[in-house]
Each structure stands twice: as C-alpha cells, then as structure tokens.
Short mmCIF file of C-alpha atoms and ligand atoms in Angstrom, two decimals:
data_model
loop_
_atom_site.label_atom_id
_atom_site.label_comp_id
_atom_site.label_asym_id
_atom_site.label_seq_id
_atom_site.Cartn_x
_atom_site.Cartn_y
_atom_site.Cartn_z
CA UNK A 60 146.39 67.31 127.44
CA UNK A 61 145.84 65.56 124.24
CA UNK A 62 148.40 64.53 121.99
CA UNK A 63 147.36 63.34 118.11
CA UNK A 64 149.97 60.10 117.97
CA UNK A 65 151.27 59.38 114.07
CA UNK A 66 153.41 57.49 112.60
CA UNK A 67 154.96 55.92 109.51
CA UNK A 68 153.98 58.51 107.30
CA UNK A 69 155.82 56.92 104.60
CA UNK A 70 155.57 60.15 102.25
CA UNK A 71 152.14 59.94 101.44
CA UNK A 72 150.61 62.75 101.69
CA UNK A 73 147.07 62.58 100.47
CA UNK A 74 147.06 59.95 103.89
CA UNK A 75 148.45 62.61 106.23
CA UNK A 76 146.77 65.40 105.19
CA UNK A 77 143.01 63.46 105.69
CA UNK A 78 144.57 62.57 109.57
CA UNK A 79 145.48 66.54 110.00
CA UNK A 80 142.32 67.40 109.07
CA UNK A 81 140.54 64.48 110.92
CA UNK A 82 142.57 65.31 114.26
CA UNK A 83 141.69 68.61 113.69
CA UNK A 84 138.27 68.42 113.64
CA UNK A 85 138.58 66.43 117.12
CA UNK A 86 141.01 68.48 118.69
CA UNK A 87 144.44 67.94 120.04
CA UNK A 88 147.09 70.01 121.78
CA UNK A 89 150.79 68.72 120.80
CA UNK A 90 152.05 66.03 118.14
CA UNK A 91 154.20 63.09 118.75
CA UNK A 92 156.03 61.74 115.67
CA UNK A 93 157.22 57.99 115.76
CA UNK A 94 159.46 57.79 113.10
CA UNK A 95 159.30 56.75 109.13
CA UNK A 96 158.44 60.24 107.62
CA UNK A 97 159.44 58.82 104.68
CA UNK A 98 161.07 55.56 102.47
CA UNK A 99 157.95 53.87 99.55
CA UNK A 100 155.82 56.83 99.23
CA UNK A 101 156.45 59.83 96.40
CA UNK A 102 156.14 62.82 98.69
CA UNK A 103 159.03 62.51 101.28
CA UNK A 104 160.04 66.54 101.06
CA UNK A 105 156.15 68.14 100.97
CA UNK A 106 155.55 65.32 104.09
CA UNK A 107 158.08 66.75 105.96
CA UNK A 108 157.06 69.91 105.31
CA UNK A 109 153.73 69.64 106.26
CA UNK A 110 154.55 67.71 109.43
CA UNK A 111 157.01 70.49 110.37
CA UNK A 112 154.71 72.76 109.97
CA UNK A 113 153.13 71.30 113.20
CA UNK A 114 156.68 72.16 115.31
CA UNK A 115 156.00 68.41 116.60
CA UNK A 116 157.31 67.97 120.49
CA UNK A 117 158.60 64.32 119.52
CA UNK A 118 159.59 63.62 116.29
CA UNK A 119 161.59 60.38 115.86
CA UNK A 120 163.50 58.57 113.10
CA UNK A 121 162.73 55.47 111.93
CA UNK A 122 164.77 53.03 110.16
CA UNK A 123 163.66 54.22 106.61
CA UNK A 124 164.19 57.95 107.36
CA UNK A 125 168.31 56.87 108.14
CA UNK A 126 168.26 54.36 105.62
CA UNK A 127 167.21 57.43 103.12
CA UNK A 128 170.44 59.44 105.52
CA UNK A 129 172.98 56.74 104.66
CA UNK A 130 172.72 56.05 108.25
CA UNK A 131 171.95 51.81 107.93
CA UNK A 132 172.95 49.14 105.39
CA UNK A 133 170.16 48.49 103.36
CA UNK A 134 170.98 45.00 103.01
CA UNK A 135 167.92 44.00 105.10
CA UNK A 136 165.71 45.53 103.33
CA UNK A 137 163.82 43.81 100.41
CA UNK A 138 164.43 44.95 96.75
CA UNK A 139 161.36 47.10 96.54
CA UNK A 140 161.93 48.91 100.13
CA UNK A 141 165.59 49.37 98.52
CA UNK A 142 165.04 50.79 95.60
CA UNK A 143 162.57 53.19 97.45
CA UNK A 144 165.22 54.56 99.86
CA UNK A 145 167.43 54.77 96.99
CA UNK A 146 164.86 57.34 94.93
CA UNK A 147 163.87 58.88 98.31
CA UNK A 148 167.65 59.76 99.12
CA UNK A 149 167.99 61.20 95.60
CA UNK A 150 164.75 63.26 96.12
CA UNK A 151 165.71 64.48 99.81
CA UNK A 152 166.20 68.86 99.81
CA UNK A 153 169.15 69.50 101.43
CA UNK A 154 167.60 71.23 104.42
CA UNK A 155 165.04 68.12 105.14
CA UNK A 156 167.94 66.04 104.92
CA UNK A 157 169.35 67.91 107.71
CA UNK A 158 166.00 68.25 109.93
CA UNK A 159 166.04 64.00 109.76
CA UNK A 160 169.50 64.46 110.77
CA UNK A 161 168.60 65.72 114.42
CA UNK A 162 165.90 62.94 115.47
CA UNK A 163 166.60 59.89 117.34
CA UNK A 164 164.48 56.66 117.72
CA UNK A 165 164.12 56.75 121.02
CA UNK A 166 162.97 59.75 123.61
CA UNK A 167 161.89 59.71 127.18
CA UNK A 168 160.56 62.17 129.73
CA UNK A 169 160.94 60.55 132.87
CA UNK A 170 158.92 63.02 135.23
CA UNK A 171 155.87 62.54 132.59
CA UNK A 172 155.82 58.71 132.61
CA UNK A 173 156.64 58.81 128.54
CA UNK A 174 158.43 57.23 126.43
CA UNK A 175 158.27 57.06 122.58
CA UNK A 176 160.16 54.59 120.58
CA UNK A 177 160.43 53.66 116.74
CA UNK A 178 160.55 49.90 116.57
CA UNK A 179 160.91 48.86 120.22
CA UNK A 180 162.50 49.89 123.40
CA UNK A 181 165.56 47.98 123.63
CA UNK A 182 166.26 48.58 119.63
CA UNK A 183 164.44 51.04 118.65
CA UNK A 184 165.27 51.49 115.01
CA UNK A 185 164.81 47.96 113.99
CA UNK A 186 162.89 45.85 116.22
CA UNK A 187 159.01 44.82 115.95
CA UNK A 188 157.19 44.10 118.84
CA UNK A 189 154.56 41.81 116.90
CA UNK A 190 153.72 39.73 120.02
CA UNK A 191 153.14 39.63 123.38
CA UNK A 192 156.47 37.56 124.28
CA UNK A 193 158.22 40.80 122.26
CA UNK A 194 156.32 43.29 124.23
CA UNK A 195 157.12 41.39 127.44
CA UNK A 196 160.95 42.05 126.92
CA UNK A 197 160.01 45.19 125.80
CA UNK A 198 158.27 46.28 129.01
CA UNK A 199 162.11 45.31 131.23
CA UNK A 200 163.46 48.00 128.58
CA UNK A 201 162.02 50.96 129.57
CA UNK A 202 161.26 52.69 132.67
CA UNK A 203 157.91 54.84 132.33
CA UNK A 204 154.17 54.22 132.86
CA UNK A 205 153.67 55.10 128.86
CA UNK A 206 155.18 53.62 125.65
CA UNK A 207 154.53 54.85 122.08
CA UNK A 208 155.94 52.61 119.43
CA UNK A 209 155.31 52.31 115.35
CA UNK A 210 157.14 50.25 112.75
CA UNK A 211 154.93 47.55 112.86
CA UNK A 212 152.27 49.43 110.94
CA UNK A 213 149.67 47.55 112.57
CA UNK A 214 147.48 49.80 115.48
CA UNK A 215 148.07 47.71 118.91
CA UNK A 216 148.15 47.78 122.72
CA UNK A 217 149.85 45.72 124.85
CA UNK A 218 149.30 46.01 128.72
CA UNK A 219 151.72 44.65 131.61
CA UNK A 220 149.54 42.72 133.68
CA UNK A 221 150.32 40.31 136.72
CA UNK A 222 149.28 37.59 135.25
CA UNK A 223 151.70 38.33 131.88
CA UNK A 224 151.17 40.93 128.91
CA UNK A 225 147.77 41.48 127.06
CA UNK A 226 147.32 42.21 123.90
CA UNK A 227 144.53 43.82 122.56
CA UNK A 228 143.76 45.22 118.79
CA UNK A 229 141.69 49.14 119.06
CA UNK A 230 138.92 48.88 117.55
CA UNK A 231 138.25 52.44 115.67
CA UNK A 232 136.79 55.19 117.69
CA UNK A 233 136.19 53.32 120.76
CA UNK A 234 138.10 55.37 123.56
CA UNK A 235 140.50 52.57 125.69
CA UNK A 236 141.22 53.25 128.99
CA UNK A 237 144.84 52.91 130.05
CA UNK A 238 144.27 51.94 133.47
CA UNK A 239 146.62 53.07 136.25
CA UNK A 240 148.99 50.85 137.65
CA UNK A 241 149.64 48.79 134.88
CA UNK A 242 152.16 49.70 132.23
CA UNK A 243 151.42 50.04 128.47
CA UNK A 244 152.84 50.01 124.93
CA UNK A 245 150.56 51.67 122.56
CA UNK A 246 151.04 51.58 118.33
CA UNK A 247 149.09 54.04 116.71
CA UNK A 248 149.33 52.54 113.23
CA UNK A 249 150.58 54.02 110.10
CA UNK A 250 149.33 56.92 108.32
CA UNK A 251 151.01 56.47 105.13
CA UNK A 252 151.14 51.94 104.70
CA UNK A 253 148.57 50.41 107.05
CA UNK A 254 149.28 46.78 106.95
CA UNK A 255 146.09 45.06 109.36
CA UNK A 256 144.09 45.06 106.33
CA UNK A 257 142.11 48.31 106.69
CA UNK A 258 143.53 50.48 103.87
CA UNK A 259 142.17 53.45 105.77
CA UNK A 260 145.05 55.94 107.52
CA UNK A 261 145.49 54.86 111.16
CA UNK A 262 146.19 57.63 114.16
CA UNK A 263 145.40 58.13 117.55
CA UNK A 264 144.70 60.64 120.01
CA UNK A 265 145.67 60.03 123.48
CA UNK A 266 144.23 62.02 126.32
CA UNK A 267 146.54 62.03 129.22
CA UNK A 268 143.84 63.30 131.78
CA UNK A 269 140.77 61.44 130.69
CA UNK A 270 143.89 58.14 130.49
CA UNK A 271 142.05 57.25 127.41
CA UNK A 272 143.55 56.00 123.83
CA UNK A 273 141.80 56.00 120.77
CA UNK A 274 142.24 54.78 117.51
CA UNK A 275 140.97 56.35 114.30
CA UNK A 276 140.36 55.65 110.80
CA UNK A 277 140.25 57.93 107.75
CA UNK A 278 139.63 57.33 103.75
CA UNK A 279 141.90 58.88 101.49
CA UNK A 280 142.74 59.12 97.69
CA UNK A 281 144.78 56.03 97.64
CA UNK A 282 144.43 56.48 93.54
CA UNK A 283 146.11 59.67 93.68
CA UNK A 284 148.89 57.98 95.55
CA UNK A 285 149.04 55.32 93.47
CA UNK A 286 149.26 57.53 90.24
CA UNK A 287 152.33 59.70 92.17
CA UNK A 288 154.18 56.05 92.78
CA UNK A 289 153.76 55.05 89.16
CA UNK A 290 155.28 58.40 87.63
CA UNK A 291 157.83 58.56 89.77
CA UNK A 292 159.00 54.85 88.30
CA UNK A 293 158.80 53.20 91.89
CA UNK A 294 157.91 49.68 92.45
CA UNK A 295 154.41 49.16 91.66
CA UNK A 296 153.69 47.24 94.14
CA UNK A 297 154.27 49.98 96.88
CA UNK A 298 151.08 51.13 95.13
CA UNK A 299 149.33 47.91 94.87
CA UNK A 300 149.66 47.53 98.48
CA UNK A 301 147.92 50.52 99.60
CA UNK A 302 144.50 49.66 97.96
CA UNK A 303 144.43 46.36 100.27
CA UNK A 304 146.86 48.09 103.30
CA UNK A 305 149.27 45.15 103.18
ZN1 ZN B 40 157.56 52.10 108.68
#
C-alpha cells in the first residue's frame, strides 16, 4: 500500500495540482491529509475542491483551517497570517466551510501502527516539533509504530532510537527506510509554503510494504500564485515568500 502524504496546502493551487500530477505519475493508492488546506494562499475553495475530489482517508485540520472556522483566537498569529484568515473566512463557500468543520488534528488507527497529527502529538493543532528534544516528548505521546505530522513546513524524520532521537532531513527522491523496531515521526513538507529554502512543492509517498519514505520535489508557477495573492489585496509578502520558500 502506498499512501501520497500532503500537507499545508495553504490554498495554492498551481502547487497542488503539480504534486497530483507528480504522485500520479508515480503511483499511489490512498491520500493522507495533514491539515492547513488553507489560511495565505488565494485559492482556499478550488483547493478544497480539488483535494476532495481525492475522497482522502485522513484529512486533518490544521490551525489555519479553524482559525479561518472561528475555531482559535488569532491573537498568535502575526499581522500578515491574520489578515489572511480574515480574507480566507470571508471567501470560505458555505459547504467547504462545513467539510473543515468535520476534521480533527489528530487520528489514529491503532491495529495499523498509524497515527497522523497536525502540529504534534500531544497538541496537535499548535505545536512544532522543530527539534529532536520536541520529537522526544512527542514520541511518549503517541502509541503507534508510525507518525505523520506537518505544520512545520519543513520535510523531516525523526527516529526513536536507544541511544535518543535522530533527526535526519530527506533528501529528494532518495527512498528512506523506516526500519522496524524503532518508532518514527515523518513531515512530508508543505505543498502550498515550503519554508527549508527549496521553493519547490514538498510531498511524500510512503510505501507501507517496501517500509520506505520518500520525499519529492516539484516546480510550479509560483508567478501565477503570486499574481492571484496580489489581486486579491493580500499581504505581499505571502507572495514574496514563495519565490525563496521562507
Ligand atoms: Zn501550515
């Protein structure tokens, strides 16, 4: 089984549709959704759409998709990420609203050894697990082999070994093996706001019989992204951003 891993989509869809078409051409036989569909980018409705379109088995929310809901106080959010959720909310259809209504940030299937999380397991709609000591009080939170995370933006794997947690950065299309008996948190990146300096989209596939991860990069039209943020009178630097993927 092979499952093409995205997440924080962001509402770009010039990103997501080069991944579809990229995982396509590889192959894959379910979706797993980490959260973010949307909050910076100008396409939250038609990114839902198209992701729907793909009757994901996980699909999570991430702490922009409730902040868009009304679901968190935005006061942690910078002025730019604000004024995003605020023009996202105002754009959301009525009927995506209520789709991002259902998910959760956190989903496990204990007889499969998964688990997929937002941010992190013990909070998984804000936390960042941006190191190993994060990752280590990460691994006490969950119970399962597996561990899908986003919200960092940044592709990443983190292994529980005896002698403390690993952390190791994918390089692009090189498979990783996820040996057994050890325990591992996997990012896949971000589709839609890559932020480790590659401006490329970032997804992965993971193949659950093979127990292999792999990381891949696409181009996209980050212009006609760009354009879309301008017209739409969002910050400009949500489009600056993507050119460097900061
Ligand atoms: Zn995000």
């Amino acid at each position: 089984m092979i499952a093409l891993v995205i997440s924080d989509v962001h509402a770009n869809l010039e990103a997501l549709d080069r991944v579809l078409e990229d995982a396509a051409t590889r192959g894959y036989d379910e979706v797993w959704f980490l959260g973010d569909a949307v909050g910076y980018g100008p396409d939250p409705n038609a990114a839902v759409d198209r992701m729907r379109a793909l009757s994901p088995r996980i699909w999570l929310a991430g702490n922009h998709d409730w902040a868009a809901l009304g679901r968190l106080d935005l006061a942690p959010f910078n002025p730019e990420a604000r004024r995003a959720t605020e023009w996202t909310s105002a754009q959301l259809r009525p009927d995506v609203r209520a789709f991002l209504e259902t998910a959760e940030p956190r989903v496990e299937a204990l007889d499969e050894g998964l688990t997929w999380v937002h941010g992190s397991p013990r909070h998984p709609v804000w936390e960042y697990i941006l190191d190993a000591g994060i990752a280590a009080a990460s691994f006490e939170a969950f119970a399962t082999e597996l561990c899908f995370f986003g919200h960092t933006h940044v592709p990443m794997v983190y292994a529980e070994g005896l002698d403390g947690v690993e952390r190791s950065r994918p390089a692009a299309d090189q498979p990783m093996v996820l040996e057994a008996g050890t325990r591992w948190l996997i990012n896949p990146g971000s589709v839609g706001q890559p932020r480790d300096g590659d401006p490329r989209a970032a997804y992965a596939l993971v193949d659950l019989a093979a127990r292999t991860t792999t990381i891949h990069r696409v181009a996209y039209d980050i212009a006609a992204v760009q354009d879309k943020i301008l017209a739409a009178d969002l910050p400009p630097r949500l489009a600056a951003r993507l050119s460097f993927g900061w």
